[in-house]
mmCIF file of C-alpha atoms (C1' of nucleotides) in Angstrom:
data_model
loop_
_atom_site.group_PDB
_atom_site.id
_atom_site.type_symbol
_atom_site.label_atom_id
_atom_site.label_comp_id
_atom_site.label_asym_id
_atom_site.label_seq_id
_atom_site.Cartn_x
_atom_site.Cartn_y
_atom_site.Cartn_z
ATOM 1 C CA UNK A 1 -9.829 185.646 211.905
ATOM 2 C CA UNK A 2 -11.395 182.571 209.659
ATOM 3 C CA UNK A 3 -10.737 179.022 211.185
ATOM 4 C CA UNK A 4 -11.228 176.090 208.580
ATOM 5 C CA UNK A 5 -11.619 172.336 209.223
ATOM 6 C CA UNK A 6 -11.132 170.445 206.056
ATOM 7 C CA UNK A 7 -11.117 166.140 205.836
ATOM 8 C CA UNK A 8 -9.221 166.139 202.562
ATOM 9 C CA UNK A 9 -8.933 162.459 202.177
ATOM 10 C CA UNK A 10 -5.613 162.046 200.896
ATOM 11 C CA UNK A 11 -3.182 165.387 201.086
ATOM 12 C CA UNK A 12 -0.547 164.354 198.477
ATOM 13 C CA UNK A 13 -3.568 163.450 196.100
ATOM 14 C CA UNK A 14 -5.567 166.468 196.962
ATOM 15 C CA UNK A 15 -2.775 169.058 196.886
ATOM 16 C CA UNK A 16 -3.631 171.060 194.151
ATOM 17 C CA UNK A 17 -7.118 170.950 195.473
ATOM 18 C CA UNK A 18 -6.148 172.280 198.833
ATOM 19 C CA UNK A 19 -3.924 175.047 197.196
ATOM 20 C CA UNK A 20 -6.305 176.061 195.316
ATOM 21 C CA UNK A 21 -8.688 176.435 198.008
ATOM 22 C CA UNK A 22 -6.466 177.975 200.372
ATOM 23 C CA UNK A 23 -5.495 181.066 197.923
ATOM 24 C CA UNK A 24 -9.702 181.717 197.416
ATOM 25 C CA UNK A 25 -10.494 181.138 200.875
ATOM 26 C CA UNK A 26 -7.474 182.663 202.912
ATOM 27 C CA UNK A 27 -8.228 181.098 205.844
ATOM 28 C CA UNK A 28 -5.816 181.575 208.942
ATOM 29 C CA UNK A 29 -5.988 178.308 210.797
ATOM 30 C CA UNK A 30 -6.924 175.104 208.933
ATOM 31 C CA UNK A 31 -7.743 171.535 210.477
ATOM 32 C CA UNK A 32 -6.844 168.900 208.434
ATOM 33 C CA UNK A 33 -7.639 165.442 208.405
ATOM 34 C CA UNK A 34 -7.139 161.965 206.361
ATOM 35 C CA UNK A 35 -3.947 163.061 205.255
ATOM 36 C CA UNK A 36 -3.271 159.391 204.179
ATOM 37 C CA UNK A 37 0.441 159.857 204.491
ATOM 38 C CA UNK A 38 2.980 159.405 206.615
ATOM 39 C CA UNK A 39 4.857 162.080 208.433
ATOM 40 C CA UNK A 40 7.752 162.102 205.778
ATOM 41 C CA UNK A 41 4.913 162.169 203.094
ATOM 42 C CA UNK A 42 3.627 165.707 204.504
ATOM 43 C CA UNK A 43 3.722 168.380 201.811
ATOM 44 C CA UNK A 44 5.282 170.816 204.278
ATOM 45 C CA UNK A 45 7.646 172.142 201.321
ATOM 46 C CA UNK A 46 4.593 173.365 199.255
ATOM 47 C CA UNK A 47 2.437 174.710 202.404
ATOM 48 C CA UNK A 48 4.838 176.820 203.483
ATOM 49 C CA UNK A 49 5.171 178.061 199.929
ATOM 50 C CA UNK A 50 1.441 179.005 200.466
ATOM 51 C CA UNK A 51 2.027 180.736 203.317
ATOM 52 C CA UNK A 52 1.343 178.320 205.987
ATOM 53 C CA UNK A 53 3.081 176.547 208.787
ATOM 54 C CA UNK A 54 1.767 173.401 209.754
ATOM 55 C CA UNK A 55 2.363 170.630 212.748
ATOM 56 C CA UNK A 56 1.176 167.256 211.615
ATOM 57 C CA UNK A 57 0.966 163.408 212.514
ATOM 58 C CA UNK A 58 0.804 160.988 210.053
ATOM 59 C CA UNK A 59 0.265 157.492 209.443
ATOM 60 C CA UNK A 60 1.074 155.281 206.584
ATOM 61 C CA UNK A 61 -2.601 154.571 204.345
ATOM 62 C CA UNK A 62 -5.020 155.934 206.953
ATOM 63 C CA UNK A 63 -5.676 158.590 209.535
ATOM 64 C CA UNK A 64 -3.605 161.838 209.916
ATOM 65 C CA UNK A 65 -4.100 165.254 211.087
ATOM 66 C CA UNK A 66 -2.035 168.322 210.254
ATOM 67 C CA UNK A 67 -3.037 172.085 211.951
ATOM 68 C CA UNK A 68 -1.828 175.051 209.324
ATOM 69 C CA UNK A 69 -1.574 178.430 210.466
ATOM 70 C CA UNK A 70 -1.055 181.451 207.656
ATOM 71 C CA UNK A 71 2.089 182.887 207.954
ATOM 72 C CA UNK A 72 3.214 181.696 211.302
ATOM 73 C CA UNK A 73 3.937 177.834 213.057
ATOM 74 C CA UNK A 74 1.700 176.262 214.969
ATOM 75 C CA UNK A 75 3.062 175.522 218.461
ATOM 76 C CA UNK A 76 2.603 172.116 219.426
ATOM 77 C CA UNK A 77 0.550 171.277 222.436
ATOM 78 C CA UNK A 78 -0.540 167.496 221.625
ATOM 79 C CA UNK A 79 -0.125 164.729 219.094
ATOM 80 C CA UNK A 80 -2.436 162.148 220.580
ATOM 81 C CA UNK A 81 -5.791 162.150 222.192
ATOM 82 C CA UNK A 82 -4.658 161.110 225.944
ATOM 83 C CA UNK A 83 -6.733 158.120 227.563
ATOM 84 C CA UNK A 84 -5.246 154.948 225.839
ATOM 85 C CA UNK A 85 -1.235 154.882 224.918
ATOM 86 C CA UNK A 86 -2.343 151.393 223.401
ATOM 87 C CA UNK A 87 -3.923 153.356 220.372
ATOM 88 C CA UNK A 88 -1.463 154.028 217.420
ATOM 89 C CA UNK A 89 -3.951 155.845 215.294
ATOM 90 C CA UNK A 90 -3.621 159.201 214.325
ATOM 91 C CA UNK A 91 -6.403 161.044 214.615
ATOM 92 C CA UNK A 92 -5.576 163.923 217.220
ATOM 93 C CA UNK A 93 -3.400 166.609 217.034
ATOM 94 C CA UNK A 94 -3.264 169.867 219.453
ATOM 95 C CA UNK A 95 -1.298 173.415 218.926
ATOM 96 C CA UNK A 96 -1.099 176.959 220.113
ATOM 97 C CA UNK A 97 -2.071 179.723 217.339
ATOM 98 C CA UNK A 98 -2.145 183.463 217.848
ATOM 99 C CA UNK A 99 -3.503 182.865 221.634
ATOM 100 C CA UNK A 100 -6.174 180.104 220.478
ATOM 101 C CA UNK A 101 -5.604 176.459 221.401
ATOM 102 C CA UNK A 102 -6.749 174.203 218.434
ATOM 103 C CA UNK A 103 -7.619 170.422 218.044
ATOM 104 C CA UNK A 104 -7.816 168.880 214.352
ATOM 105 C CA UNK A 105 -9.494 165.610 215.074
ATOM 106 C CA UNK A 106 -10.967 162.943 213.418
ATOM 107 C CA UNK A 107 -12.459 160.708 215.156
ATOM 108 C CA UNK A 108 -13.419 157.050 214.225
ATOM 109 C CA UNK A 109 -16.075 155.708 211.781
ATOM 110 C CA UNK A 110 -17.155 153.218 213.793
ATOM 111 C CA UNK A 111 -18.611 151.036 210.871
ATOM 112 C CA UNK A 112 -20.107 148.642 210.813
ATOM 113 C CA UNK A 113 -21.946 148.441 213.508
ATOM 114 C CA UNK A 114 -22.035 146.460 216.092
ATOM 115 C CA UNK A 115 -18.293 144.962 216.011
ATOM 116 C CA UNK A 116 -15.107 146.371 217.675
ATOM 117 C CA UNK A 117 -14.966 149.249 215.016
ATOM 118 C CA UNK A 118 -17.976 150.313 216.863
ATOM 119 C CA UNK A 119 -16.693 149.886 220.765
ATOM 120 C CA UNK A 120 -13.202 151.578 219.471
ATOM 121 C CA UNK A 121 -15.338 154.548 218.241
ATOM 122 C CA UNK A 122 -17.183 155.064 221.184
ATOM 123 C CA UNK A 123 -14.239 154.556 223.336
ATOM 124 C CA UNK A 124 -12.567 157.227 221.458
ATOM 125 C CA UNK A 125 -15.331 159.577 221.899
ATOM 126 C CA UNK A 126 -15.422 158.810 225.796
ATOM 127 C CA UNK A 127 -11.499 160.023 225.770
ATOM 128 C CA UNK A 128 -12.295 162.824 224.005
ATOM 129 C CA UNK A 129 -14.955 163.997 226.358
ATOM 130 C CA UNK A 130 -12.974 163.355 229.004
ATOM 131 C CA UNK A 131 -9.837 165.515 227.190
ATOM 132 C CA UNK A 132 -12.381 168.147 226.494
ATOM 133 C CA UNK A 133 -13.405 168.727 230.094
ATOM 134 C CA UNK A 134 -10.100 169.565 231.046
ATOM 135 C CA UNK A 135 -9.668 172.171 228.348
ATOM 136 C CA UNK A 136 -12.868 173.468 229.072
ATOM 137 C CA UNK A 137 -12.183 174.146 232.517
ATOM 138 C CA UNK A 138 -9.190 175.911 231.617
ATOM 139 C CA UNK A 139 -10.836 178.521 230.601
ATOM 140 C CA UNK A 140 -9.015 179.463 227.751
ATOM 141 C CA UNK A 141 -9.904 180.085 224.159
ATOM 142 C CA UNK A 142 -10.103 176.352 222.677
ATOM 143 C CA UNK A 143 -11.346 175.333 219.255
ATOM 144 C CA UNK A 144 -12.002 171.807 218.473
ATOM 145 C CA UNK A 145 -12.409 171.092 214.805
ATOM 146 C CA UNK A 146 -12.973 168.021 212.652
ATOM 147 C CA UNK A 147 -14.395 164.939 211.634
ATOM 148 C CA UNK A 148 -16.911 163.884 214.053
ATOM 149 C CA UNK A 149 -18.036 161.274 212.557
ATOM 150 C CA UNK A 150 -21.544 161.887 213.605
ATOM 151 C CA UNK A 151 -24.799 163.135 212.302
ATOM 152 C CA UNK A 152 -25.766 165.512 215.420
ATOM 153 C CA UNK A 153 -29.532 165.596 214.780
ATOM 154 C CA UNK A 154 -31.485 164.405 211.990
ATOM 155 C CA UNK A 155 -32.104 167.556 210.121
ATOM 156 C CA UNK A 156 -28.102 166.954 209.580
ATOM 157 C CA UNK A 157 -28.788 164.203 206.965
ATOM 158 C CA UNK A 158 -31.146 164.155 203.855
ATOM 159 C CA UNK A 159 -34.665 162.322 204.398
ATOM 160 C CA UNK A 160 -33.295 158.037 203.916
ATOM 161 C CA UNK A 161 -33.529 155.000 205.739
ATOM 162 C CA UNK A 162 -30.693 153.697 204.447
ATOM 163 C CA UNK A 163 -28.098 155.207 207.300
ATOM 164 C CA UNK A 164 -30.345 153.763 210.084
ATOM 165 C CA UNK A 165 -28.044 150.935 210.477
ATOM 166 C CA UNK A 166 -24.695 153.353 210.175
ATOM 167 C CA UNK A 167 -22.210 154.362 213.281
ATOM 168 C CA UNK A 168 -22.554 157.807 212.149
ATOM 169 C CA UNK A 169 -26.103 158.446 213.183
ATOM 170 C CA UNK A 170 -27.187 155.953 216.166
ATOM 171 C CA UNK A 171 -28.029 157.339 219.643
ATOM 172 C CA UNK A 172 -25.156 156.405 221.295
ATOM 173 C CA UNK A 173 -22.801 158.441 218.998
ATOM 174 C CA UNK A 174 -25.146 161.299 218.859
ATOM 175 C CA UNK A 175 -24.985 161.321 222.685
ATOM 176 C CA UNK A 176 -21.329 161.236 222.227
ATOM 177 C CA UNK A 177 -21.615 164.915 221.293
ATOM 178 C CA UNK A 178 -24.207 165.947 222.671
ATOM 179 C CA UNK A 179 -21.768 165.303 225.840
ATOM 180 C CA UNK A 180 -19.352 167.782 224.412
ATOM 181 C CA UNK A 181 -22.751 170.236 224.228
ATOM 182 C CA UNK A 182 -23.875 169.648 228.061
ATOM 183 C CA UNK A 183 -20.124 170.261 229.147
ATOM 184 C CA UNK A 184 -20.980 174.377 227.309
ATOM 185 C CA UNK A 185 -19.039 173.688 223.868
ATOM 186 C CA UNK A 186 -21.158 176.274 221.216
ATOM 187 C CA UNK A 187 -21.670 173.956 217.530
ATOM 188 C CA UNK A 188 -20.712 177.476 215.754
ATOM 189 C CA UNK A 189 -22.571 176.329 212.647
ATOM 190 C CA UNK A 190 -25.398 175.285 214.025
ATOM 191 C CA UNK A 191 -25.191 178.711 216.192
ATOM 192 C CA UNK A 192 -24.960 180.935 212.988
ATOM 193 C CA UNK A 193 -27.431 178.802 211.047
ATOM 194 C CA UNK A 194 -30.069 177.702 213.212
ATOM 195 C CA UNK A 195 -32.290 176.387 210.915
ATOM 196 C CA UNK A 196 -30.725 176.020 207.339
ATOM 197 C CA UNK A 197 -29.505 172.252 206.126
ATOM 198 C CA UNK A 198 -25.883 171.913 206.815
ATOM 199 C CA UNK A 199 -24.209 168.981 204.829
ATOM 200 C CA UNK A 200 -20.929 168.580 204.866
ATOM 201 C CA UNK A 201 -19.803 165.213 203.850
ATOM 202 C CA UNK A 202 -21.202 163.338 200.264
ATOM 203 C CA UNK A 203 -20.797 159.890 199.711
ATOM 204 C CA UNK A 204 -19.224 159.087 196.480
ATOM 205 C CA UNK A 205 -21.510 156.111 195.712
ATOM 206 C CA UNK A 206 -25.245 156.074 194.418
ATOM 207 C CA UNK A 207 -24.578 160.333 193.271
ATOM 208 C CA UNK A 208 -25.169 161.672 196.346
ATOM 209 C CA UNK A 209 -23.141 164.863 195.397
ATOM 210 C CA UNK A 210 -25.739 165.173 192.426
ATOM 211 C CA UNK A 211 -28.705 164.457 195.011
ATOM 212 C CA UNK A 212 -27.175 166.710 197.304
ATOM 213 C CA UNK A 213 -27.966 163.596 199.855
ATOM 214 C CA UNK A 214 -25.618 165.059 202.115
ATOM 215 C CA UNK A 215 -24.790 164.529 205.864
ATOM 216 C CA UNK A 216 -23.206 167.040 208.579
ATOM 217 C CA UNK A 217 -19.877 165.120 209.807
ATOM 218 C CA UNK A 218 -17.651 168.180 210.181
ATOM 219 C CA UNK A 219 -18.034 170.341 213.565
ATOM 220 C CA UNK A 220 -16.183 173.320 214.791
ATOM 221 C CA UNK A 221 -16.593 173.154 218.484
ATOM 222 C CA UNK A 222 -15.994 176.843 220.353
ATOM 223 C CA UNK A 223 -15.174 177.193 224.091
ATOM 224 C CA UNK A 224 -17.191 179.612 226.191
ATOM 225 C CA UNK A 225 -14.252 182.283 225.941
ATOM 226 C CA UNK A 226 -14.740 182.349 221.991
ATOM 227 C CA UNK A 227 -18.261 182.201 221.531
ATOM 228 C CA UNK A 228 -19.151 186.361 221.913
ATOM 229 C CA UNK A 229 -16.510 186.420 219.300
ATOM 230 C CA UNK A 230 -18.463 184.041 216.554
ATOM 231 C CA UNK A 231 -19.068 186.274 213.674
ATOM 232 C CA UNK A 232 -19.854 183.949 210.988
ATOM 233 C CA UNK A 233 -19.667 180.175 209.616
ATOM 234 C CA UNK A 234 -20.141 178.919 206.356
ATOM 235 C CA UNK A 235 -19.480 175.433 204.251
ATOM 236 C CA UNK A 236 -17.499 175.354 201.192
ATOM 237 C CA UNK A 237 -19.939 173.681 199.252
ATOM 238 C CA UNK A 238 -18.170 174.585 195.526
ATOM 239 C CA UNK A 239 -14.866 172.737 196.719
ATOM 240 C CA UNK A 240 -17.287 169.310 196.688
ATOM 241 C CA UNK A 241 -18.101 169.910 193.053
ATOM 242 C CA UNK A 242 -14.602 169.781 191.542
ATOM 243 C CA UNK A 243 -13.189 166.830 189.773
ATOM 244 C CA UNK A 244 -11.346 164.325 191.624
ATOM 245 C CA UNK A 245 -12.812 166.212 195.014
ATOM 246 C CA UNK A 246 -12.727 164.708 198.647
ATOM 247 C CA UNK A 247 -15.820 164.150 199.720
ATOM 248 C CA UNK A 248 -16.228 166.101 202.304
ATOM 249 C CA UNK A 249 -16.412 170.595 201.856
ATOM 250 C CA UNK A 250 -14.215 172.466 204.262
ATOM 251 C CA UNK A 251 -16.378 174.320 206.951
ATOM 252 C CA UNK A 252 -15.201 177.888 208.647
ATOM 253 C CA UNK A 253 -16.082 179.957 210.752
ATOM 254 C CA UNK A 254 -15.115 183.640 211.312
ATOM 255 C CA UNK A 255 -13.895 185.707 214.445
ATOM 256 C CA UNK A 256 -14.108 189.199 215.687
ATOM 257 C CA UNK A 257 -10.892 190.268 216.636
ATOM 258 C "C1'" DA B 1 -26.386 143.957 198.812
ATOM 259 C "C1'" DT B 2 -24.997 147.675 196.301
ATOM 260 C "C1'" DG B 3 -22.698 152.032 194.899
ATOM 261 C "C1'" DT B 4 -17.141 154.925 194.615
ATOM 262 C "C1'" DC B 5 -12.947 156.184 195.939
ATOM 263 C "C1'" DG B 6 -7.795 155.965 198.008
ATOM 264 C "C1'" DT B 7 -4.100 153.176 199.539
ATOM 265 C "C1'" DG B 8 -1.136 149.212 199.748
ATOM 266 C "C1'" DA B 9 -0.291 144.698 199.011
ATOM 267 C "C1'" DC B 10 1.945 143.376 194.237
ATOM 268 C "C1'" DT B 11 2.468 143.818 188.874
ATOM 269 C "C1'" DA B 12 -3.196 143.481 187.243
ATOM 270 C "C1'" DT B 13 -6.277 142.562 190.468
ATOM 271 C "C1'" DC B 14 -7.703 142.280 195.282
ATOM 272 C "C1'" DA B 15 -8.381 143.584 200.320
ATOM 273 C "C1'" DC B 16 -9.597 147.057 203.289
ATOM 274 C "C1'" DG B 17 -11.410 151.364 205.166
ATOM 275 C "C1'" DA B 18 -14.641 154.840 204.552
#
DNA sequence: ATGTCGTGACTATCACGA
């Protein structure tokens, strides 16, 4: 079983890109996010004309997450990250596929830094730990894939100073997941590729695609249950190189049955 | 500070988020 997580930065405008990728790759689960549509705007007619069913939750500009499963519907479990029924933004979404429960998240930016973009990101992360914990103990098979939003370590971004300022690498949000570590999550790429440079987000500005001055955003998080099951993990790197691409690569990772 | 995108305000640029 291959489980993709994919930020896609715009669904309607990326369709053909996600089509396309979906008929090479052939994943069986996929974790969108950035949909940038609302939940009338969802493409359901021409995913489920790939093959997939999907449960989504949109937002109008911004946000969105969408969970696809190949040749079967997703059942829903969640469409918000619990903690705070103050926040509107759609960046959490929760289902039941073929006996695994799977989160597509994406959690805040946080930039810049310091400001209330920053507080609301590591607020978010704090509900999410919290949300984890719970699943965890469950002890049932949980995935949680996404956007991060953080640089783990610093062999997950190419050699600059010019992040040192950015949300996306500062202590406190690389303790935010290295909370989701400590409570026995596995980081399955990290797992399968201990010591090879994972990027998986490139900046459009200043050619960082071209530089390859890449950073690792995108995580695939694996309960205990799941983790003698890990059979391989890889980043779509090719997907970043087509015109008009997001810029981030979808990341999978494989499962023995 | 800047770079480059996507979206949504509004009709040709600008604000905002990333």
């Amino acid at each position: 079983m291959k489980i993709a997580t994919f930020n896609i930065n715009g669904v309607n405008k990326r369709l053909d890109h996600l089509l396309a990728w979906l008929a090479a790759a052939g994943p069986d689960i996929v974790c969108l996010q950035e949909l940038k549509a609302t939940d009338g705007e969802f493409p359901k007619a021409a995913i489920e004309a790939a093959g997939y069913g999907a449960v989504w939750r949109g937002q109008s500009a911004w946000n969105g997450v969408a969970i696809l499963a190949r040749g079967c519907e997703p059942v829903l479990t969640r469409a918000a990250l619990p903690g705070d029924p103050s926040d509107t933004q759609s960046r959490y979404i929760e289902a039941a596929v073929s006996g695994i429960l799977i989160a597509s998240l994406y959690a805040p930016n946080g930039n810049p830094r310091p400001g209330p973009k920053f507080d609301y990101k590591l607020a978010w992360h704090e509900r999410l730990k919290r949300h984890a914990a719970e699943l965890f103990a469950t002890g049932l098979p949980v995935i949680l894939a996404g956007d991060y939003n953080v640089v783990p370590e610093a062999r997950d971004i190419y050699p600059t100073r010019s992040y040192d300022d950015n949300a996306l690498v500062q202590p406190e949000s690389r303790a935010a997941f290295r909370a989701l570590l400590d409570q026995g999550w596995l980081d399955a790429l990290r797992k399968v590729h201990p010591e090879d440079r994972l990027f998986t987000f490139w900046d459009y500005r200043r050619l960082r695609w071209q530089r390859d001055a890449g950073l690792r955003l995108d995580h695939i998080l694996l309960s205990r249950k799941l983790t003698r099951r890990l059979k391989g993990a890889g980043i779509d790197r090719e997907v970043r190189g087509r015109d008009g691409a997001s810029d981030h690569a979808p990341v999978w990772i494989t499962l023995r049955d």
